[in-house]
Coordinates of C-alpha atoms and ligand atoms in Angstrom, one line a residue:
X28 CA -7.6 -273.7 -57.0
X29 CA -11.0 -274.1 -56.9
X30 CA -12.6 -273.9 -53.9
X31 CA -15.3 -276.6 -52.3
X32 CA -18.2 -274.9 -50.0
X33 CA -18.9 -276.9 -46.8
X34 CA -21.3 -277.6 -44.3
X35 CA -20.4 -279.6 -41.1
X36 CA -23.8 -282.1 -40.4
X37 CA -23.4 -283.0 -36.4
X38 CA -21.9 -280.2 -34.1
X39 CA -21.0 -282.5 -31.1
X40 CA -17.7 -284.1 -29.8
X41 CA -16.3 -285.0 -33.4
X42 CA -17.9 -282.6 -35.0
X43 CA -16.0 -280.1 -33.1
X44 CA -12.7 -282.0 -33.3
X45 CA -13.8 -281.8 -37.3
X46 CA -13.2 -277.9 -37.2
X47 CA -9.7 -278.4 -35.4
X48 CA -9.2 -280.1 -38.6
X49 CA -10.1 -277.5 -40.9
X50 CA -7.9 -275.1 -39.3
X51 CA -5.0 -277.3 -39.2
X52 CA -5.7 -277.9 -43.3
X53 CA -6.9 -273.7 -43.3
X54 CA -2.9 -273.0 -42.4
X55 CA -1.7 -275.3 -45.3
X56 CA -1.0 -274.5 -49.3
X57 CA -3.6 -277.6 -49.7
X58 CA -6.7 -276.0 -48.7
X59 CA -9.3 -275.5 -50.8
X60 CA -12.2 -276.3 -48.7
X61 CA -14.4 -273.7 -46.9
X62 CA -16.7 -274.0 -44.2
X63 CA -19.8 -272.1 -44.6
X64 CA -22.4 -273.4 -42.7
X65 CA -23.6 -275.8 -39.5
X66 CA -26.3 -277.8 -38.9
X67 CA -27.3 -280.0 -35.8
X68 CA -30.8 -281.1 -34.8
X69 CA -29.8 -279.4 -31.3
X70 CA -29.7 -275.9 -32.0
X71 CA -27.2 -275.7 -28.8
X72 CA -24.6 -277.7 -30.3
X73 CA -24.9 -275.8 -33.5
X74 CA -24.3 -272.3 -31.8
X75 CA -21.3 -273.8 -29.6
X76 CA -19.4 -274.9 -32.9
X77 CA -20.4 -271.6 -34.8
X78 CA -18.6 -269.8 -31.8
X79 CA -15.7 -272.4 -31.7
X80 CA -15.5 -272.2 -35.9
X81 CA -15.5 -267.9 -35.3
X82 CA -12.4 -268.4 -32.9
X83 CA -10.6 -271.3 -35.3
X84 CA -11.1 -269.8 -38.8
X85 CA -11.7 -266.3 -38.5
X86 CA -15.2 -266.5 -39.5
X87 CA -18.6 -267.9 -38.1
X88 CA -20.8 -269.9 -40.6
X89 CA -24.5 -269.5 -40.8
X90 CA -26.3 -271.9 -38.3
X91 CA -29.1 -274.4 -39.2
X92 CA -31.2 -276.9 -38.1
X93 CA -32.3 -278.7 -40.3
X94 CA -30.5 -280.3 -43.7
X95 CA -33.2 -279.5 -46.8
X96 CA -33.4 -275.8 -45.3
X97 CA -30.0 -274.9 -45.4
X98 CA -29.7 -276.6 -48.5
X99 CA -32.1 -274.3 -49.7
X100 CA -30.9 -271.5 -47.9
X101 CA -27.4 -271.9 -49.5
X102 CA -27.2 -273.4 -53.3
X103 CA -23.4 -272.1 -53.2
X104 CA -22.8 -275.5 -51.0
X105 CA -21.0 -278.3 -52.5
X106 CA -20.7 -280.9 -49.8
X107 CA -21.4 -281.7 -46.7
X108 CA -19.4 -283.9 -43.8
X109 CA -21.6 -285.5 -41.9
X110 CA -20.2 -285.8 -38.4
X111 CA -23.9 -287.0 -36.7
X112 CA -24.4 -290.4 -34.3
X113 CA -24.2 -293.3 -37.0
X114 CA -27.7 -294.6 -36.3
X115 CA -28.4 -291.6 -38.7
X116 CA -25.4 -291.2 -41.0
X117 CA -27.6 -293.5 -43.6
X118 CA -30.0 -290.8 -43.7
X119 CA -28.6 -287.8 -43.5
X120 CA -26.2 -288.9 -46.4
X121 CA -28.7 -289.9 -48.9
X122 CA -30.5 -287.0 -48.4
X123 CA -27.7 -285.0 -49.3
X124 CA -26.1 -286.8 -51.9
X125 CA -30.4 -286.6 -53.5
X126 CA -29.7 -283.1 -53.1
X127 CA -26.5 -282.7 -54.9
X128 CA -24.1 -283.0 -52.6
X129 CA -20.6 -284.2 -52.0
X130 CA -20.6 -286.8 -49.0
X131 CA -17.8 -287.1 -46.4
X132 CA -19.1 -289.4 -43.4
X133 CA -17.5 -290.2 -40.4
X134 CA -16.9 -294.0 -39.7
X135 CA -18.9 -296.2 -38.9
X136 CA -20.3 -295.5 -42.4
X137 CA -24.0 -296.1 -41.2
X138 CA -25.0 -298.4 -38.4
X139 CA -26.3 -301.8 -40.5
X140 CA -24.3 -303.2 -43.8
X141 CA -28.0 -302.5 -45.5
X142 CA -27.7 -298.7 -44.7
X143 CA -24.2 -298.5 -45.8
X144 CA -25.4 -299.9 -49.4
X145 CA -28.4 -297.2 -49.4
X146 CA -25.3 -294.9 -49.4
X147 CA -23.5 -296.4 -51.8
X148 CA -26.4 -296.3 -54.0
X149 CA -27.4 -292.8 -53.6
X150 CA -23.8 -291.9 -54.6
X151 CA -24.1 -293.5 -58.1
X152 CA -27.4 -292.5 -58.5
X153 CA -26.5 -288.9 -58.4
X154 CA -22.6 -289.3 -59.3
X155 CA -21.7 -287.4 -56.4
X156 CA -18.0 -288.3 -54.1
X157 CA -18.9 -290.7 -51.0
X158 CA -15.8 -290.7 -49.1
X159 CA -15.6 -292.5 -44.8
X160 CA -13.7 -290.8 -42.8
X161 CA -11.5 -293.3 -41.6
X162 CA -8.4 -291.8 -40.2
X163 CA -6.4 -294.6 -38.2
X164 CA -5.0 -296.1 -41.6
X165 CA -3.8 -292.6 -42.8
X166 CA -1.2 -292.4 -40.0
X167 CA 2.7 -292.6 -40.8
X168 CA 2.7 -296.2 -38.5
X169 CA 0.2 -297.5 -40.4
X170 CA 1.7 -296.6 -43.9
X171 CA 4.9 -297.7 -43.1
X172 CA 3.7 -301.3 -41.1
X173 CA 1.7 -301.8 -45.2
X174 CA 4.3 -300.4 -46.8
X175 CA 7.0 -303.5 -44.8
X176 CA 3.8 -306.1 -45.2
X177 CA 3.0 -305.6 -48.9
X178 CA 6.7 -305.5 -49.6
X179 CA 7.9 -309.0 -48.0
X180 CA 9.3 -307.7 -45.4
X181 CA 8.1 -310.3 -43.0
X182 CA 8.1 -312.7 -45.6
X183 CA 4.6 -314.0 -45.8
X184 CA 1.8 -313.5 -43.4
X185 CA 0.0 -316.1 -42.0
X186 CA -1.2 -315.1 -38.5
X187 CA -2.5 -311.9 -36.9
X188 CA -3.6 -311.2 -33.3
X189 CA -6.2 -308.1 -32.7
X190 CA -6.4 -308.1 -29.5
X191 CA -7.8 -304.9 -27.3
X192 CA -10.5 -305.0 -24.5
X193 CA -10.3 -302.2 -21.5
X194 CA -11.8 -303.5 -18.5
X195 CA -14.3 -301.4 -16.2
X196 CA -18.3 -300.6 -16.7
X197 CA -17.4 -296.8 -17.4
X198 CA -19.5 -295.3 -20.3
X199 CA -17.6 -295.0 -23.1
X200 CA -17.6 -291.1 -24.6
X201 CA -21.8 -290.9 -25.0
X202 CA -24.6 -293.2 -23.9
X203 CA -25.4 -293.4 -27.3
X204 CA -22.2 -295.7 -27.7
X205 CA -24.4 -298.3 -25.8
X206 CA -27.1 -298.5 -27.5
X207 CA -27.5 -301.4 -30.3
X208 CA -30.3 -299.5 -32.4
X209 CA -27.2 -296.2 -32.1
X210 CA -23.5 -298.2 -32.8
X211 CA -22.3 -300.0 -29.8
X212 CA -19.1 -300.0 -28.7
X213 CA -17.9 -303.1 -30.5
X214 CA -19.1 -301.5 -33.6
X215 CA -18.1 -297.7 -33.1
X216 CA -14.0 -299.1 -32.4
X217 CA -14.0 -302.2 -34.4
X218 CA -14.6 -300.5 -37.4
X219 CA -11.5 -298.6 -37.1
X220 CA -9.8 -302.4 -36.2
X221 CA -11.7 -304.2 -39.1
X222 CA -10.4 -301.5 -41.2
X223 CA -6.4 -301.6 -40.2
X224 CA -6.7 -305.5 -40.7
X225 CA -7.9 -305.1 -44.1
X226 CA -5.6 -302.2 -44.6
X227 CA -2.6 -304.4 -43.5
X228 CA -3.6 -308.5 -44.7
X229 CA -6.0 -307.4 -47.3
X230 CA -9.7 -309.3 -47.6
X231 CA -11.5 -311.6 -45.2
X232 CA -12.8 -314.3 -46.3
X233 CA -14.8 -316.0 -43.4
X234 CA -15.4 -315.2 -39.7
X235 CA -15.9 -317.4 -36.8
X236 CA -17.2 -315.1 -33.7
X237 CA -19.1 -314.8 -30.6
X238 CA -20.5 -311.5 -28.7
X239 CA -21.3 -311.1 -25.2
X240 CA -22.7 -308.2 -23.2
X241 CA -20.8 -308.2 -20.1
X242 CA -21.8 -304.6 -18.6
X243 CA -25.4 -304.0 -19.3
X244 CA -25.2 -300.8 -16.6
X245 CA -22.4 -297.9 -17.5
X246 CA -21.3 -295.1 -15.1
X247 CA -20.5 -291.8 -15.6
X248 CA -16.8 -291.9 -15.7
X249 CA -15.0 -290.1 -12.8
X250 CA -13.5 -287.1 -15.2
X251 CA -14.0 -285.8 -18.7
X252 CA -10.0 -285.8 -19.8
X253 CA -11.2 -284.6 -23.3
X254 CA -10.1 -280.6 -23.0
X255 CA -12.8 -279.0 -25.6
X256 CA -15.7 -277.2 -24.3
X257 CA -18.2 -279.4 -25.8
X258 CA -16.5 -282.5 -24.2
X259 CA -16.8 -281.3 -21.2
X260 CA -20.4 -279.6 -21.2
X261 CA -21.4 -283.0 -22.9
X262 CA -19.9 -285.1 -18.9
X263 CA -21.6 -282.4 -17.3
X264 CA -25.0 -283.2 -19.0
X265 CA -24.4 -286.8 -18.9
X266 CA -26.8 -289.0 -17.1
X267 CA -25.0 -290.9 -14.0
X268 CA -25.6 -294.5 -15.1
X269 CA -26.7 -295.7 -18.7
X270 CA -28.2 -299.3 -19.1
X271 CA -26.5 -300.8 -22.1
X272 CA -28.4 -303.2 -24.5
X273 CA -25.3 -303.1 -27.2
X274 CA -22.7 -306.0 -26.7
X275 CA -19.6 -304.7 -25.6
X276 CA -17.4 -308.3 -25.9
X277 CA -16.0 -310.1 -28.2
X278 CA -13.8 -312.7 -30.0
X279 CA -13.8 -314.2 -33.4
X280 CA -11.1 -315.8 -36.1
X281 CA -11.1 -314.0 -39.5
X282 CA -9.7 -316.3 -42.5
X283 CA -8.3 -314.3 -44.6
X284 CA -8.7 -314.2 -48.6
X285 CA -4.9 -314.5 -48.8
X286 CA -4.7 -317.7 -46.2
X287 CA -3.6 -316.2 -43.0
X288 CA -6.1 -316.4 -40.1
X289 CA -6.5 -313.5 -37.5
X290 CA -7.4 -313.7 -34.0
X291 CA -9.8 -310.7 -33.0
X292 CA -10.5 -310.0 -29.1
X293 CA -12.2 -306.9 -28.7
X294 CA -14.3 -305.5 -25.8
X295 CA -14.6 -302.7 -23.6
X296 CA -16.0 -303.8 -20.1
X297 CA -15.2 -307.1 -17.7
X298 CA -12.5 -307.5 -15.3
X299 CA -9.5 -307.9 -17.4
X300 CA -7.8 -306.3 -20.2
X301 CA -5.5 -306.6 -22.8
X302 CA -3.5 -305.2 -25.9
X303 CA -1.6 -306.9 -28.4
X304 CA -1.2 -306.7 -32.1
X305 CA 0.6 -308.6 -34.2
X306 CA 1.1 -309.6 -37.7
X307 CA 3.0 -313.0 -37.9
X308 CA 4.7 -313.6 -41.1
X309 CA 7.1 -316.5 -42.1
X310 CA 10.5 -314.1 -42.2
X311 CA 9.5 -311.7 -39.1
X312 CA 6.7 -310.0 -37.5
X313 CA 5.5 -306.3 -36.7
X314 CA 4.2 -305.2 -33.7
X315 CA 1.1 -302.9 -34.5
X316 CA -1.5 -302.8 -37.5
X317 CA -0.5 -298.8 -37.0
X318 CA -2.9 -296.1 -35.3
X319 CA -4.0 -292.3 -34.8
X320 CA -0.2 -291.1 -32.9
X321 CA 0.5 -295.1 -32.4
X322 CA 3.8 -296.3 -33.0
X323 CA 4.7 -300.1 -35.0
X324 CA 8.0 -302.2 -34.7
X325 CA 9.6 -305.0 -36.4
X326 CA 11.6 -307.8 -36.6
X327 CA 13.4 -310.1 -39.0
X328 CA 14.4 -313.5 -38.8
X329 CA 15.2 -313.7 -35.0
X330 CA 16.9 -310.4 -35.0
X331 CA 16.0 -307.5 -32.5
X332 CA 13.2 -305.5 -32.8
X333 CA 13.5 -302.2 -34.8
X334 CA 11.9 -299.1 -33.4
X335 CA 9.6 -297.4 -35.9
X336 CA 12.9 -294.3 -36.0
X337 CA 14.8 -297.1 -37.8
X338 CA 12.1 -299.1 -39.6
X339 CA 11.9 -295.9 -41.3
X340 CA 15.8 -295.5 -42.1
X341 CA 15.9 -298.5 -43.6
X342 CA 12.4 -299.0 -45.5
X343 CA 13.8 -299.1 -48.8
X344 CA 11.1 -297.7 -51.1
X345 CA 9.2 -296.1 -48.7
X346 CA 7.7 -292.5 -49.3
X347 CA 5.3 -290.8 -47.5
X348 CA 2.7 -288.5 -50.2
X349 CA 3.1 -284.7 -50.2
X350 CA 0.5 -284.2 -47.9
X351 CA 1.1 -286.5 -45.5
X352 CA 5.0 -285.6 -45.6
X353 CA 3.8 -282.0 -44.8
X354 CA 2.2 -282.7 -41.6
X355 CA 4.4 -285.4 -40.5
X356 CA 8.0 -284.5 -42.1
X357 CA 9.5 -287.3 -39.3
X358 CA 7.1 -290.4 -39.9
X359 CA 6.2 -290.2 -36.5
X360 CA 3.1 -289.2 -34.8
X361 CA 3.2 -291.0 -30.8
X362 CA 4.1 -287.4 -29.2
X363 CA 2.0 -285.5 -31.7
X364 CA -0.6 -283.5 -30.3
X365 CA -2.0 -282.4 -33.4
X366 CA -2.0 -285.9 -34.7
X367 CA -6.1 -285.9 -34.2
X368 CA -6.5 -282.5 -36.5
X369 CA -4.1 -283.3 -38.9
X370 CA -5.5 -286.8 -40.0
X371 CA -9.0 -285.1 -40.1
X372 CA -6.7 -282.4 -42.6
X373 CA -5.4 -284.9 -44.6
X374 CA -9.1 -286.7 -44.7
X375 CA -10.8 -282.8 -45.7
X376 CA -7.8 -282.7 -48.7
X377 CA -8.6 -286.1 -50.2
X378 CA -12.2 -285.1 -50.3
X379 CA -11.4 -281.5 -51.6
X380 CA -9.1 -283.1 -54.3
X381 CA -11.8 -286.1 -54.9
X382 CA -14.6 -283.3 -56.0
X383 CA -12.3 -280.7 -57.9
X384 CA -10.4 -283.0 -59.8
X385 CA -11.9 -286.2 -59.7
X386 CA -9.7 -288.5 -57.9
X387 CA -10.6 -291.7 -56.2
X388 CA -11.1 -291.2 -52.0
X389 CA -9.1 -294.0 -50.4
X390 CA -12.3 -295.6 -48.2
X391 CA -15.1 -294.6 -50.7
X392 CA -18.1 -296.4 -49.6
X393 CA -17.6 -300.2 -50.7
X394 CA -14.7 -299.6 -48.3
X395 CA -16.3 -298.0 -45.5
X396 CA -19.5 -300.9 -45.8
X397 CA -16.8 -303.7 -45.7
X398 CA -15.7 -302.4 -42.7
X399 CA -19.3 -302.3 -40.9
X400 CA -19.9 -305.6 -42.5
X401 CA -16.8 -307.5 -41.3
X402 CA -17.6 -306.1 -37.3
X403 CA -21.5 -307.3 -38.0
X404 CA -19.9 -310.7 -39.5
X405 CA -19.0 -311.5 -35.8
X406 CA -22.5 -310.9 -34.3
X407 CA -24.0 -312.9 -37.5
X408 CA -21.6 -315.6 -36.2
X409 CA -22.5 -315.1 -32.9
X410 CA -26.4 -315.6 -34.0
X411 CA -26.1 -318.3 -36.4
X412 CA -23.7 -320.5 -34.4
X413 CA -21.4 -321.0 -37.5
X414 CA -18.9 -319.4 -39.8
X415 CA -20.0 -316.9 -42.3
X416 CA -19.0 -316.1 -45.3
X417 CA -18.1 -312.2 -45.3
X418 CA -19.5 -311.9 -49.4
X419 CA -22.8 -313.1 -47.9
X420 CA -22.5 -310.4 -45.2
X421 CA -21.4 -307.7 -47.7
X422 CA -24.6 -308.5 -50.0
X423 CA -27.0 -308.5 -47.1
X424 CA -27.9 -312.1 -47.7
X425 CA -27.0 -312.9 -43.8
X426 CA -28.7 -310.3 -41.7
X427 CA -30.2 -311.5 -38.6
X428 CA -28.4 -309.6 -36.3
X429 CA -29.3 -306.3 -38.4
X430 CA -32.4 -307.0 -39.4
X431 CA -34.1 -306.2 -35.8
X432 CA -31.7 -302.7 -35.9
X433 CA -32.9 -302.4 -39.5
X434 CA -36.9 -302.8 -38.7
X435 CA -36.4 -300.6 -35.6
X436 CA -34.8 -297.5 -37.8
X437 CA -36.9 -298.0 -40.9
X438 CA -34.1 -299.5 -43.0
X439 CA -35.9 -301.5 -45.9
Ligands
LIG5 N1 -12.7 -291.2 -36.4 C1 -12.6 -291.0 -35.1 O1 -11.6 -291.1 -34.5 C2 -13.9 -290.7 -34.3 C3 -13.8 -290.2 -33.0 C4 -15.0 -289.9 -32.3 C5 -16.2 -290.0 -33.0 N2 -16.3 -290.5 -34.3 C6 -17.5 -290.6 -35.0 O2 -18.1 -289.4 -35.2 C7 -19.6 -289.5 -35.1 C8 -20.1 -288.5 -34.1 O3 -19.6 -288.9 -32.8 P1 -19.7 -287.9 -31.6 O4 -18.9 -288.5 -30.5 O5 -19.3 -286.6 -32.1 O6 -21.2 -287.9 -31.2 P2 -22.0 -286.8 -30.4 O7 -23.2 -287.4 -29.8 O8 -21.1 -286.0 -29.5 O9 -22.4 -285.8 -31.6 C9 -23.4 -286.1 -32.5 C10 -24.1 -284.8 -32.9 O10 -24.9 -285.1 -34.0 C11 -26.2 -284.3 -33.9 N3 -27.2 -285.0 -34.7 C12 -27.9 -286.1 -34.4 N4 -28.7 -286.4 -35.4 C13 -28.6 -285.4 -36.3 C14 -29.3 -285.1 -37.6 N5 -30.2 -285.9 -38.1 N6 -28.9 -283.9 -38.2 C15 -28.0 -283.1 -37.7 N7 -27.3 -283.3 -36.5 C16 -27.7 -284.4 -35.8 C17 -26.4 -284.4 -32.3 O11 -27.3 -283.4 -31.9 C18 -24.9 -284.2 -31.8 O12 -24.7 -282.8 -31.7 C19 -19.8 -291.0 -34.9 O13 -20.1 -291.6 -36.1 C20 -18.6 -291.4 -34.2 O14 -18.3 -292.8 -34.4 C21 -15.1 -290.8 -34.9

């Protein structure tokens, strides 16, 4: 098999979730990928990955800090993944793909619509694999809620309800999270929602939306729950209070291409929460678009609800792929603890298989930008006053929202 040299492009939180990944896919007749080298603007991080990368695989890679230098360092590399905060992920992909390389990013794919399709660009121009790491899609609940969708199961769908706000003022992982010019909050999560409504009722057409900012001060959270060292060095480093300047509310109504309309809630801050999903269709509904270790259910007609366990006995037609059935022989993730690393796994396999053998990634980066595009379509709503058109977000035509992010990082 041939094999794919890497380099990991961000050492912090994720980036050190990313080698968990690794060694989940390292322990697996799949792998083909290995990681030679790190590279973090803060040479800290960098060295607390090479040591946690030593203790995972076996063997620490070479440590840099900048991109063209260990490019040049190491011509043996084949791709990178680029694991940094989005506000760069535009730039330190196209830099990369310039130099050669194969691109895996995580989501959001870049931090403005306009940045995503400098991406997408800069993978044509230099016929290189672009691939988002989006991994909430690639669990078993979420194959097997598209797999009862796309099949009738529910007959047709014509509503949806996205709803998912967590109260409090807490900061939310990294200050960065609240920063507008960085990937707020709305944008860093409702990516990963955007993407599971596509996933599950297919393209928007339109969106109707507003956007508040309801906590413009974040505290430190009480406790770091997050058990890896970096996590917890990162709480320990963490400034006490954060002032926000990145909406963290929102609600909108997404028509969909295929008629049904969906009602989005989304926020992180306030004095209330709530949590419901639901895809409405005229024979049934499910409960849950599916999610990293989530779990969906179902009903027919006006029949009980069926647990995911027997959703799965009964999916006629349903079959997980190899990989996927390797990592999760049940179909279910929800008491998983390795559900995190092995969606990351299956994510570094897709991308391995993508360069050696030339298969299409799942979210390439059309995918990955109509995801940024559709959470941006809300704040364009938001600005304008009206509906927008999602084509006219996709093409950059309505930018207003972006445009001041876009100026501020150079983004022409
Ligand atoms: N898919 C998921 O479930 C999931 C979960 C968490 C984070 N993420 C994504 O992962 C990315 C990173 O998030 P995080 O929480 O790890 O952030 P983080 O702040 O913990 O880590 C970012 C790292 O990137 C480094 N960095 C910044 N600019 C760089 C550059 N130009 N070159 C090299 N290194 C650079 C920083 O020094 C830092 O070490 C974000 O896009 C985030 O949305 C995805």
């Amino acid at each position: 098999m041939e094999r794919i040299n890497l380099a990991l492009v961000g050492c912090g939180g994720m980036g050190t979730r990313h080698l968990y990944g690794l060694r989940t896919l390292a322990r697996t007749p799949f792998n083909r990928i290995d990681l030679k080298a790190l590279c973090d603007i803060n040479p800290e991080n960098a060295r607390m990955a090479a040591a946690e990368a030593g203790k995972l695989l076996g063997v620490e890679p070479a440590i840099f800090t900048d991109l063209e230098a260990m490019a040049a360092a190491m011509p043996e590399l084949n791709a990178v993944d680029v694991v940094t905060d989005p506000a760069v992920h535009h730039e330190v992909s196209c830099k990369a793909l310039d130099l050669g390389l194969h691109v895996m990013v995580e989501k959001p794919m870049a931090i403005t619509v306009r940045a995503c399709l400098m991406m997408i660009q800069a993978a044509r121009r230099n016929g290189r694999v672009l691939s988002v790491a989006e991994n909430y899609r690639r669990d078993p609940s979420a194959r097997l809620a598209h797999h009862m969708v796309t099949s009738g199961a529910i007959g047709t769908p014509y509503m949806g309800l996205f709803h998912d706000v967590s109260e409090g003022d807490r900061i939310f992982i990294t200050p960065w999270r609240h920063l507008k010019n960085r990937g707020g909050p709305l944008v860093d999560m409702g990516v990963h929602f955007a993407d599971l409504i596509r996933y599950q009722l297919g393209e928007i057409h339109e969106v109707y939306g507003d956007v508040r900012l309801v906590e413009p001060v974040r505290r430190k959270a009480d406790t770091m729950w997050r058990p890896y060292e970096y996590y917890q060095k990162q709480y320990e480093d963490m400034a006490p209070v954060v002032t926000a300047d990145a909406e963290d509310s929102s609600v909108a109504v997404f028509r969909m291409v295929g008629g049904a309309t969906v009602s989005w809630v989304v926020g992180l801050g306030g004095h209330g929460g709530c949590s419901t999903q639901l895809i409405l269709g005229t024979e049934g509904c499910i409960e849950g678009y599916g999610t990293r270790g989530g779990r969906v259910r179902m009903r027919r007609g006006r029949g009980d609800f069926q647990e995911q366990e027997e959703m799965l006995a009964q999916a006629e037609g349903f079959e997980q792929d190899a990989v996927s059935a390797h990592f999760f022989p049940t179909g279910l993730t929800a008491a998983d603890r390795e559900v995190d690393w092995k969606l990351l796994a299956m994510e570094y396999c897709e991308f391995g298989e993508a360069i050696a053998e030339g298969r299409e990634v799942e979210v390439d980066g059309k995918e990955g930008m109509k995801d940024v595009a559709a959470v941006y379509a809300v704040f364009e709503s938001a600005m304008t006053g009206g509906a927008v058109r999602m084509a006219e977000v996709e093409s950059g035509e309505i930018d207003a929202y972006q445009a001041e992010i876009d100026a501020a990082l150079g983004i022409l």
